[in-house]
Short mmCIF file of C-alpha atoms in Angstrom, two decimals:
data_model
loop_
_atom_site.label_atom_id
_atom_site.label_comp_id
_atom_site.label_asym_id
_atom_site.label_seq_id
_atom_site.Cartn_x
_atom_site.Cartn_y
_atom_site.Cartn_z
CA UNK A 1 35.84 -18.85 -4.41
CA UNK A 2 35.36 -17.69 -1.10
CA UNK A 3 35.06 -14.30 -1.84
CA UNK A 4 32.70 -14.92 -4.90
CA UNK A 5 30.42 -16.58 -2.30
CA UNK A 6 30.20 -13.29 -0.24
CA UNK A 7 29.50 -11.55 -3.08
CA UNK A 8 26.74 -13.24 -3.94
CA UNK A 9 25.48 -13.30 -0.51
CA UNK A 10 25.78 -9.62 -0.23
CA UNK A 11 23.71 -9.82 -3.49
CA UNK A 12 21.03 -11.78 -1.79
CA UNK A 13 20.35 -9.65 1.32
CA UNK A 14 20.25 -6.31 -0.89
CA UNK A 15 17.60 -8.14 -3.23
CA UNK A 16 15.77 -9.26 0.30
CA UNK A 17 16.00 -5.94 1.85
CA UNK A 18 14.35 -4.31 -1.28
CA UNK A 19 11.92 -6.58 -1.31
CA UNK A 20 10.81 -5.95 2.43
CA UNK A 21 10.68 -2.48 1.52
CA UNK A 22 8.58 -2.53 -1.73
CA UNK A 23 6.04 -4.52 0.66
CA UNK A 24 6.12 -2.37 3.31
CA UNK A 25 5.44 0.69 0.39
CA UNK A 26 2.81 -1.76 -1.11
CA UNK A 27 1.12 -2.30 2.80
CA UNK A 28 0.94 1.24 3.49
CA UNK A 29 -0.38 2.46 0.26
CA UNK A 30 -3.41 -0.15 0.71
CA UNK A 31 -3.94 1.17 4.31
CA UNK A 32 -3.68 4.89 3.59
CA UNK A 33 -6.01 3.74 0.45
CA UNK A 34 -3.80 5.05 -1.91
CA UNK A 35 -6.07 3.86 -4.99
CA UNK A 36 -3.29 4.82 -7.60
CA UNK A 37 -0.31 3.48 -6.09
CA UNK A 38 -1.90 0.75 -5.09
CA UNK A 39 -2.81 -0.03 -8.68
CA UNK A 40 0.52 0.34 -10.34
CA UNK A 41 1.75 -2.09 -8.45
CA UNK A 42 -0.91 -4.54 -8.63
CA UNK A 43 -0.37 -3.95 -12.03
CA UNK A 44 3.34 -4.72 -11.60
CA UNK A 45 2.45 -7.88 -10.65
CA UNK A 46 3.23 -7.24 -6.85
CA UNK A 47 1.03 -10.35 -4.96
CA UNK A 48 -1.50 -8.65 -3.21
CA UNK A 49 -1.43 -11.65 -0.70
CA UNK A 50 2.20 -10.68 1.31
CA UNK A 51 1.73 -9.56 4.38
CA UNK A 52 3.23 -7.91 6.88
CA UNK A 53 4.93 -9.14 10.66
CA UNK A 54 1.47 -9.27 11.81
CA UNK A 55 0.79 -11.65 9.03
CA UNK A 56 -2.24 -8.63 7.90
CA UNK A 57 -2.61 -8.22 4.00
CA UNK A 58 -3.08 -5.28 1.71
CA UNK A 59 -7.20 -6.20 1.77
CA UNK A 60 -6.79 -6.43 5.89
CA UNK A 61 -5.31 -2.93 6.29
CA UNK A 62 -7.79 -1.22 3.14
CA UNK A 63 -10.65 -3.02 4.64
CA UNK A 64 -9.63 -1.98 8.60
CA UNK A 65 -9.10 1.42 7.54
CA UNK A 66 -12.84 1.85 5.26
CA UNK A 67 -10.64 2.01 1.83
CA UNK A 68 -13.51 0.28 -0.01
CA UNK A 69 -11.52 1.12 -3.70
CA UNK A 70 -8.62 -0.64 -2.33
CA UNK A 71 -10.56 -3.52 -1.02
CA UNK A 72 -11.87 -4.02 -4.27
CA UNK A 73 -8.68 -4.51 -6.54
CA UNK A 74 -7.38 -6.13 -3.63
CA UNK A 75 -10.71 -8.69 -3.61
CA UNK A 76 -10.21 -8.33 -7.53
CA UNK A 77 -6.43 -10.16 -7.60
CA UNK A 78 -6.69 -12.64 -4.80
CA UNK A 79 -10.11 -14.16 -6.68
CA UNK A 80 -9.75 -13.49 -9.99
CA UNK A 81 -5.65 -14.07 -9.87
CA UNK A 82 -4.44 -11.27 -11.74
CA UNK A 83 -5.77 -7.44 -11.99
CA UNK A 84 -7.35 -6.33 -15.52
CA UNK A 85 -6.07 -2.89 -16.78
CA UNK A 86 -9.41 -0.63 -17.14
CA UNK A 87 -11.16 -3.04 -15.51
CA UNK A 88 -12.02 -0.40 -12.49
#
């Protein structure tokens, strides 16, 4: 039992640790205004409102940086609550 419980603990800081690191991917895309990637995974259904340790979103760092495209899907998802494939 014991050992089935560190298993599954194990489990849950590998899923955590990806997780951190497909926002961190997500962050910097938005900030480098990486229209494409930041597309896919909008279209993933990644939740463009995460942020990062200094609690700045995806439409923080694309705005901060003058990624107006990125800004845009971002604005897109956290109004509209879901990003529309074609839809620009």
């Amino acid at each position: 039992l014991l050992l089935l419980l560190l298993l599954l603990l194990l489990l849950l800081l590998l899923l955590l640790q990806a997780d951190e690191s497909r926002t961190g991917q997500f962050l910097s895309a938005a900030a480098k205004g990486q229209v494409d990637r930041v597309k896919l995974l909008l279209q993933q259904g990644y939740n463009a409102n995460t942020s990062d340790y200094d609690k700045r979103t995806a439409l923080m760092l694309a705005a901060g940086n003058g990624h107006k495209v990125c800004v845009g899907m971002c604005m897109c998802v956290c109004v509209g609550g879901g990003f529309v494939q074609g839809g620009g």
